[in-house]
XYZ file of C-alpha atoms in Angstrom:
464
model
C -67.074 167.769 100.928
C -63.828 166.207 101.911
C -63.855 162.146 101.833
C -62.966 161.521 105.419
C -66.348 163.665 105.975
C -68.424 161.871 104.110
C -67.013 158.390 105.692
C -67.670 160.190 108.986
C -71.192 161.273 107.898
C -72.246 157.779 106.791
C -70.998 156.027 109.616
C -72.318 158.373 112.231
C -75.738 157.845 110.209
C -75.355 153.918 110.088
C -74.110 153.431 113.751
C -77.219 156.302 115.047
C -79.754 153.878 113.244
C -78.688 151.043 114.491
C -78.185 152.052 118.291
C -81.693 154.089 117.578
C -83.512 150.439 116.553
C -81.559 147.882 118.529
C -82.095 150.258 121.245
C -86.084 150.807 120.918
C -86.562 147.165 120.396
C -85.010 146.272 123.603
C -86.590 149.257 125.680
C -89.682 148.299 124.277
C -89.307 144.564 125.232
C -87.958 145.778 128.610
C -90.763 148.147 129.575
C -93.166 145.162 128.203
C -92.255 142.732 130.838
C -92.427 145.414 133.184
C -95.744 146.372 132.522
C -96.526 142.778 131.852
C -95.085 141.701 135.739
C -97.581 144.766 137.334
C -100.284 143.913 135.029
C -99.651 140.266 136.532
C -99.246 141.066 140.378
C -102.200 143.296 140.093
C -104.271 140.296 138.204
C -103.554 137.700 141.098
C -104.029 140.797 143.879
C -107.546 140.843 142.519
C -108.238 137.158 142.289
C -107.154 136.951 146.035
C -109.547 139.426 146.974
C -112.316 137.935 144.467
C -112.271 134.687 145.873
C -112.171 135.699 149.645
C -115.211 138.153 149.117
C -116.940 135.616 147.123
C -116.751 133.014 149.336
C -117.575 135.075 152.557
C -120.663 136.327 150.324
C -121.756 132.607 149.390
C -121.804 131.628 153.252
C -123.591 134.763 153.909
C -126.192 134.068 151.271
C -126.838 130.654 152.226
C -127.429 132.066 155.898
C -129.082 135.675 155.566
C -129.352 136.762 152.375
C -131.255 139.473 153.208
C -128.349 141.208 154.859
C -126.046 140.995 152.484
C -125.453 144.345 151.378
C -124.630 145.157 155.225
C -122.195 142.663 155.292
C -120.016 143.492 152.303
C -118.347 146.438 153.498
C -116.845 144.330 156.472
C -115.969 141.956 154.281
C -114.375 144.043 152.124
C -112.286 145.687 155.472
C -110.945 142.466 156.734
C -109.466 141.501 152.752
C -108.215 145.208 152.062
C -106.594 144.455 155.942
C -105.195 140.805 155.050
C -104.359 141.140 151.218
C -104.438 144.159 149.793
C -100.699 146.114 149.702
C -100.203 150.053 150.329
C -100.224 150.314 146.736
C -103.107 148.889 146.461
C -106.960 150.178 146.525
C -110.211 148.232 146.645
C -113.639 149.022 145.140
C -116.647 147.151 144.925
C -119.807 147.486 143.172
C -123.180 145.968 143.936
C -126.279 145.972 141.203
C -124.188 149.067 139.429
C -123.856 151.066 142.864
C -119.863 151.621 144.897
C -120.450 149.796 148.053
C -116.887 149.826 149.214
C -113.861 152.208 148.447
C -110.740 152.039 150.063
C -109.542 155.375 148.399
C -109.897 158.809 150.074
C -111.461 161.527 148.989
C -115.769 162.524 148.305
C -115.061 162.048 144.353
C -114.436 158.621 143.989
C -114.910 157.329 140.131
C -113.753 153.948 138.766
C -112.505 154.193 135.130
C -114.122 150.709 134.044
C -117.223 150.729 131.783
C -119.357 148.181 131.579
C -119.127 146.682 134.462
C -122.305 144.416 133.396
C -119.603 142.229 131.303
C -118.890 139.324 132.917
C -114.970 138.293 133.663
C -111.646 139.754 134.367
C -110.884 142.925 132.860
C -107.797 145.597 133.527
C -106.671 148.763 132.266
C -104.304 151.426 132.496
C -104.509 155.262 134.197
C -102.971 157.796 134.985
C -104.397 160.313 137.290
C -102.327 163.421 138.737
C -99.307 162.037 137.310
C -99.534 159.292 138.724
C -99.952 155.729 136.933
C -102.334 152.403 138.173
C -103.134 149.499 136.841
C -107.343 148.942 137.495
C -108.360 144.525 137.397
C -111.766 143.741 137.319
C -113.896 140.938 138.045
C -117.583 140.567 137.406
C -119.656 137.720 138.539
C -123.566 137.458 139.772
C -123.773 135.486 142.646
C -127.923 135.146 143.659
C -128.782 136.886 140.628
C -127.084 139.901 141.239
C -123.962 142.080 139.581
C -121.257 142.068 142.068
C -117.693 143.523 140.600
C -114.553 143.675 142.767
C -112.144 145.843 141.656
C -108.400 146.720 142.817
C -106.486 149.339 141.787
C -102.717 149.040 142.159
C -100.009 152.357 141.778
C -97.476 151.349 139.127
C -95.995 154.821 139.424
C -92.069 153.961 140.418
C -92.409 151.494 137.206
C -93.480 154.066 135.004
C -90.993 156.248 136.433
C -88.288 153.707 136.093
C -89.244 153.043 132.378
C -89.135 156.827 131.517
C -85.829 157.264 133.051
C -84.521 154.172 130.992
C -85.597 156.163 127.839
C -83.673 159.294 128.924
C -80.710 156.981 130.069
C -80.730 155.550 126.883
C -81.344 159.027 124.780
C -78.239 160.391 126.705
C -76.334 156.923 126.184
C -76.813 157.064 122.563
C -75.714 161.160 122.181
C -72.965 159.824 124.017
C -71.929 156.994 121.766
C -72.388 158.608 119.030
C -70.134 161.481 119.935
C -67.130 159.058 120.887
C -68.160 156.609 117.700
C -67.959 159.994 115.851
C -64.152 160.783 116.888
C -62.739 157.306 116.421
C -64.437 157.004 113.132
C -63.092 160.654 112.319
C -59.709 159.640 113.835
C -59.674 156.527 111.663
C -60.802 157.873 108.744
C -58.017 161.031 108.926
C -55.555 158.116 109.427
C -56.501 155.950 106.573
C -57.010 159.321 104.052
C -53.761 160.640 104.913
C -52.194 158.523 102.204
C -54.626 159.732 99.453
C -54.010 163.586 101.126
C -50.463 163.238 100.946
C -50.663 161.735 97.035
C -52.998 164.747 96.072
C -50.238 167.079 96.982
C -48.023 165.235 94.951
C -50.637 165.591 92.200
C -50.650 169.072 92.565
C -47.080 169.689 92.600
C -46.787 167.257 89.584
C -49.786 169.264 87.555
C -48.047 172.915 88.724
C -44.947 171.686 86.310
C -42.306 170.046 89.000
C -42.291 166.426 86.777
C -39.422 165.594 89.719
C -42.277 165.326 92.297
C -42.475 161.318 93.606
C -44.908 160.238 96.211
C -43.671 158.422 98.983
C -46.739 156.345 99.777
C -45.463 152.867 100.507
C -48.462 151.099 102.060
C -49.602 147.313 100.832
C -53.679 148.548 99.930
C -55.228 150.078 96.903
C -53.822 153.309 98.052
C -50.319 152.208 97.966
C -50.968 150.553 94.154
C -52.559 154.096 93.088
C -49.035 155.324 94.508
C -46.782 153.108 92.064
C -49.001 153.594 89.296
C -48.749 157.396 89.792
C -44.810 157.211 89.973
C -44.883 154.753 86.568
C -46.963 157.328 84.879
C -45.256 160.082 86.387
C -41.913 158.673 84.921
C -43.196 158.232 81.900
C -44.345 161.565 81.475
C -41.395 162.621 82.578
C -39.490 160.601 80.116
C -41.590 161.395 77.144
C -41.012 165.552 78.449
C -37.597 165.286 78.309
C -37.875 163.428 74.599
C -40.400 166.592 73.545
C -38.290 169.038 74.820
C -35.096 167.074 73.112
C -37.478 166.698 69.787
C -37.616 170.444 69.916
C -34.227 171.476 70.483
C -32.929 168.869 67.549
C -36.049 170.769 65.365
C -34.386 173.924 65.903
C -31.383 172.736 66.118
C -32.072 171.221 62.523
C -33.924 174.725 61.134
C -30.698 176.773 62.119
C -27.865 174.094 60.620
C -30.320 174.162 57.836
C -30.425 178.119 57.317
C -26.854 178.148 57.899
C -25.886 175.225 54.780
C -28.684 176.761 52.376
C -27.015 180.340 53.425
C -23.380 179.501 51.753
C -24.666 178.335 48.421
C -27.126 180.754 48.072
C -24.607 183.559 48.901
C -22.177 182.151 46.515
C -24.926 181.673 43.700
C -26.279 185.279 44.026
C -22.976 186.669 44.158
C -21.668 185.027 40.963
C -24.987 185.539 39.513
C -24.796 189.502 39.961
C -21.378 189.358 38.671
C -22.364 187.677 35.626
C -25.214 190.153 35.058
C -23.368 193.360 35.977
C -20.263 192.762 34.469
C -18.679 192.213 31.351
C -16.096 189.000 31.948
C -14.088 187.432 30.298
C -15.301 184.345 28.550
C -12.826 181.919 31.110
C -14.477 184.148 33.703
C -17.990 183.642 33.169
C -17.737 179.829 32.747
C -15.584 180.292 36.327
C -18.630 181.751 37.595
C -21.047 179.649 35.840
C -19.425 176.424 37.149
C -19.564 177.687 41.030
C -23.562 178.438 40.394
C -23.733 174.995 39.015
C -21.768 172.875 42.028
C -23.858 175.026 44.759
C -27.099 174.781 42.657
C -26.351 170.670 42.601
C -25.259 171.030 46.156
C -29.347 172.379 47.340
C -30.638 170.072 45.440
C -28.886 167.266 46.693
C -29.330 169.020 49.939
C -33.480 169.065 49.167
C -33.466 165.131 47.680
C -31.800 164.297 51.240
C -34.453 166.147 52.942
C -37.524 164.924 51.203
C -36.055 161.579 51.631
C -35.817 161.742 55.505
C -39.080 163.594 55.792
C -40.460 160.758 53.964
C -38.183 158.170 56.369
C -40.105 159.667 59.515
C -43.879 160.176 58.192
C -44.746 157.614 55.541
C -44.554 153.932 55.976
C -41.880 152.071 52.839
C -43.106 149.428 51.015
C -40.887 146.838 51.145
C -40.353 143.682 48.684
C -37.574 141.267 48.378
C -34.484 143.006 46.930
C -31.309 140.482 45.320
C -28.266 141.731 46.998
C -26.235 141.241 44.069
C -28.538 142.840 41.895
C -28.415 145.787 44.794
C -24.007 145.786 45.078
C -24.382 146.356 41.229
C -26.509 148.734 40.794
C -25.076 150.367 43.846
C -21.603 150.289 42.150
C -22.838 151.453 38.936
C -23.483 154.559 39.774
C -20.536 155.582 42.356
C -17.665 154.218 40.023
C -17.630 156.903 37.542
C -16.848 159.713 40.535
C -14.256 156.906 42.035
C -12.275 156.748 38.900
C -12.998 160.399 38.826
C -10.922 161.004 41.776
C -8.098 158.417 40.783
C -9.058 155.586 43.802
C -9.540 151.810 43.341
C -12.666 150.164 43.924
C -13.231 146.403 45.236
C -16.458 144.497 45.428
C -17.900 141.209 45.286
C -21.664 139.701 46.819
C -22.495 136.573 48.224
C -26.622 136.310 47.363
C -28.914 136.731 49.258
C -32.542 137.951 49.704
C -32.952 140.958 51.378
C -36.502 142.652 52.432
C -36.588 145.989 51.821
C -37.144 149.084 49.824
C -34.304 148.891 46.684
C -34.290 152.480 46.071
C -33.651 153.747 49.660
C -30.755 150.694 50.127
C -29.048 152.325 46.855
C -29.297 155.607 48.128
C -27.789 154.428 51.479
C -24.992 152.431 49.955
C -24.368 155.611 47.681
C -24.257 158.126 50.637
C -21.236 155.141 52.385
C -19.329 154.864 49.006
C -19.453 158.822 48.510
C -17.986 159.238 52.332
C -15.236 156.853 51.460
C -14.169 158.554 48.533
C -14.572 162.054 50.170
C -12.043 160.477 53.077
C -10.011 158.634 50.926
C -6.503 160.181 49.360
C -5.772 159.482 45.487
C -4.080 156.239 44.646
C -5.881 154.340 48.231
C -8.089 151.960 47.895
C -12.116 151.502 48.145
C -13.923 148.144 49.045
C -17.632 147.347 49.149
C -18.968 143.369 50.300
C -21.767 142.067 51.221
C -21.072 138.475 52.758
C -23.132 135.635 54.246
C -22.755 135.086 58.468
C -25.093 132.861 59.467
C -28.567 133.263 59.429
C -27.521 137.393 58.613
C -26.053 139.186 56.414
C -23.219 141.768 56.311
C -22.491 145.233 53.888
C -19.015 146.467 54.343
C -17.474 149.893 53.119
C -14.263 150.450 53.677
C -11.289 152.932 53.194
C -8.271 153.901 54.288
C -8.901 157.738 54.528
C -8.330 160.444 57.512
C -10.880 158.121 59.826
C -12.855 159.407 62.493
C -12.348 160.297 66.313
C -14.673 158.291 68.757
C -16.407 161.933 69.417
C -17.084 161.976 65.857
C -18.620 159.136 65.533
C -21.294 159.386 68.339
C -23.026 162.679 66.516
C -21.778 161.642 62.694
C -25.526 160.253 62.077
C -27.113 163.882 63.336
C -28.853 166.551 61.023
C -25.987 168.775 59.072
C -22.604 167.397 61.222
C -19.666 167.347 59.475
C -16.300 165.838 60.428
C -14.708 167.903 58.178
C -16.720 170.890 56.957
C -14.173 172.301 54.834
C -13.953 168.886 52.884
C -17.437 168.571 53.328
C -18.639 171.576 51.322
C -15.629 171.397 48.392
C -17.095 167.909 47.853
C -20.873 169.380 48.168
C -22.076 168.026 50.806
C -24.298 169.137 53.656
C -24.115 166.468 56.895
C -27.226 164.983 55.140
C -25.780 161.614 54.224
C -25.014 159.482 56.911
C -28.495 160.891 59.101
C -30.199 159.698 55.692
C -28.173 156.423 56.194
C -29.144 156.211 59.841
C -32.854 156.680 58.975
C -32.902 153.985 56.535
C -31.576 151.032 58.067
C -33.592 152.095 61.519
C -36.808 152.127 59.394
C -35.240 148.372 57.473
C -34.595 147.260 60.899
C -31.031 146.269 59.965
C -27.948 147.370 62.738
C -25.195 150.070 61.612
C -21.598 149.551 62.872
C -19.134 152.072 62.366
C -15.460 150.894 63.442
C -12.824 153.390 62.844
C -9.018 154.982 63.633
C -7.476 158.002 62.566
C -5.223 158.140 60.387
C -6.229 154.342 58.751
C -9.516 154.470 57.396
C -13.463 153.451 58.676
C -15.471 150.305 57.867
C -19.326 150.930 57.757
C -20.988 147.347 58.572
C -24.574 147.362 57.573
C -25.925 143.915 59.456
C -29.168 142.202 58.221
């Protein structure tokens, strides 16, 4: 069941109850003073007539007692005459036996027991439909039971009370029918926001991430609104990072098949050579040397990986690191390929305390150093610092090789790009190095600048 019709159902439930009780207690209140009012006229109709025929009968009895029975019917004439209304009947009873009757007809029955009780007495009856209200007064004047009793037709007040009732019962179908469309009118008006929002919802679930609502309104409903565009931007954000996530994955699985393809061609090619032919000595050590560089190349290659696998899913211990102690051992090991390939190397460290994991800092430093010399020409020259600035700290490589172009530079820390591939691969490498790079200082926390022209060389500031 929709929500507007169950607001409509409740309400129509609440507002029938209360019209249904407010309603009864005031008909019933109403009809009780009406009944009360009768009951009342009828009451001082009968002591009228109860007084005049007792009084006539005490001046009879204190004159001629022995006609007394004679005399009540006139009596009764002249006060049913004087007092007594059309409305209105008059009975009365001597020693248990109907003297007097004002009401037509042979069967004439009084419906009042007990007419040996002394008092006032009434009660209610209807009789062909119609409705009268019979008083009663009992009394024993010399020694006998005289009761007068008056009957009075409270028909048109019955009548009047029923057709209140049906008045009402047609007034209340009535309000509840009109209470019934406003509510319903109201209720479409104030769901129409929530309709309009689950049609965004359903859009949104059926794939179409674009899909905003428009709800603007200052209630709940309008709060559920924003929080449904928030989420629905975030979703839409974090899709569009998935589906980027996925295309750099296979992105990354194809450069990868393509740089493990080359060296693996070259190795089994010289490798069949070897084994199916009979070289020359100079030959096989040719061959021997190219399966060498390309075997050193994949595992390089594989070190690089495992290292940013490890980068993205493990967490790095990290200790305080000297970064003297780190230029050193940093320059240790790239020296011997920088004299190697005839360039001139300059360093010098300001200490400083560094947080951080050594290994993966030397490996990063490594990976700079080996770019430079890759870039750099025989005879340039090579400098590595690491220099107080305040409350940070600053790595510098530098050369003065080929550079790099502005485009290069925005994708030079993505999976397997090379600047210069041709370069690249002679020198072994596989566009691991400066991704690995990238991943290491992100995970350190520490800021990589890369400032460079073509033609003059590239400083790599590593900022702590």
């Amino acid at each position: 069941m929709k929500f507007r019709y169950k607001v409509l159902l409740i309400n129509i439930i609440f507002i029938s109850l209360t019209l249904s009780v407010s309603g009864f207690i005031m008909l019933l209140r109403q009809n009780r003073m009406m009944i009360d009012s009768e009951i009342k006229n009828a009451v001082t109709e009968n002591n009228l007539a109860q007084t005049v025929i007792e009084y006539s009968m005490l001046d009879i009895i204190n004159t001629a007692s022995e006609h007394l029975i004679e005399e009540i019917p006139g009596i009764a004439d002249k006060v049913s005459v004087g007092l007594m209304t059309d409305k209105s009947e008059l009975y009365i009873s001597f020693n248990s036996e109907l003297l007097y009757s004002t009401e037509q007809g042979d069967n004439v029955t009084v419906p009042i027991p007990d007419t040996e009780i002394m008092g006032k007495r009434y009660i209610i009856d209807e009789r062909d439909g119609r409705f009268y209200v019979y008083v009663s007064a009992t009394s024993k004047p010399d020694q006998r039971t005289l009761s007068i009793i008056t009957r009075r037709d409270i028909t048109d007040t019955a009548r009047l009370m029923n057709n209140t009732r049906d008045s009402f019962r047609i007034f209340l179908v009535l309000m509840l029918l009109l209470s019934g469309f406003i509510v319903y009118f109201i209720t479409k008006l104030l769901t129409r926001p929530l309709e309009k929002l689950n049609t965004v919802t359903d859009r949104f679930a059926e794939g179409k991430f674009d899909t905003r609502s428009d709800v603007s309104s200052r209630d709940e409903v309008g709060l559920l609104s924003e929080k449904f565009n928030h989420m629905a931007d975030s979703v839409e954000e974090h899709i569009d990072e998935l589906g980027d996530m996925i295309h750099r994955r296979d992105q990354f699985v194809a450069d990868f098949t393509h740089e493990i393809k080359t060296p693996m061609t070259t190795i089994i090619g010289y490798a069949d050579i070897i084994r199916s032919v009979d070289l020359p000595r100079e030959e096989q050590v040719k061959a021997s040397s190219y399966i060498y560089s390309e075997g050193r190349r994949l595992e390089q290659m594989a070190a690089h990986l495992f290292d940013l696998i490890y980068l993205k899913d493990g967490s790095i211990p990290k200790a305080p690191v000297n970064s003297v102690a780190l230029g050193e051992a940093v320059i240790q090991t790239v020296k011997p390929a920088i004299d190697k390939a005839g360039l001139k190397l300059d360093y010098a460290f300001d200490d400083f305390t560094i947080t951080g994991d050594s290994a993966l800092l030397t490996t990063a430093f490594v990976n700079l150093l080996d770019n430079a010399r890759k870039a750099s020409s025989p005879g340039s020259d090579i400098s590595f610092t690491g220099k107080k600035d305040g409350e940070s700290y600053r790595f510098v490589v530098e050369d003065h090789g080929i550079g790099i172009s502005d485009e290069d530079i925005g994708k030079i820390c993505d999976e397997f790009y090379m600047v210069d591939k041709s370069r690249s691969r002679k020198e072994g490498g596989a566009g691991l190095g400066m991704s690995l790079v990238s991943a290491i200082m992100r995970e350190h926390g520490f800021k990589l600048e890369i400032e460079s022209e073509l033609g003059k060389g590239t400083r790599m500031i590593i900022i702590i």
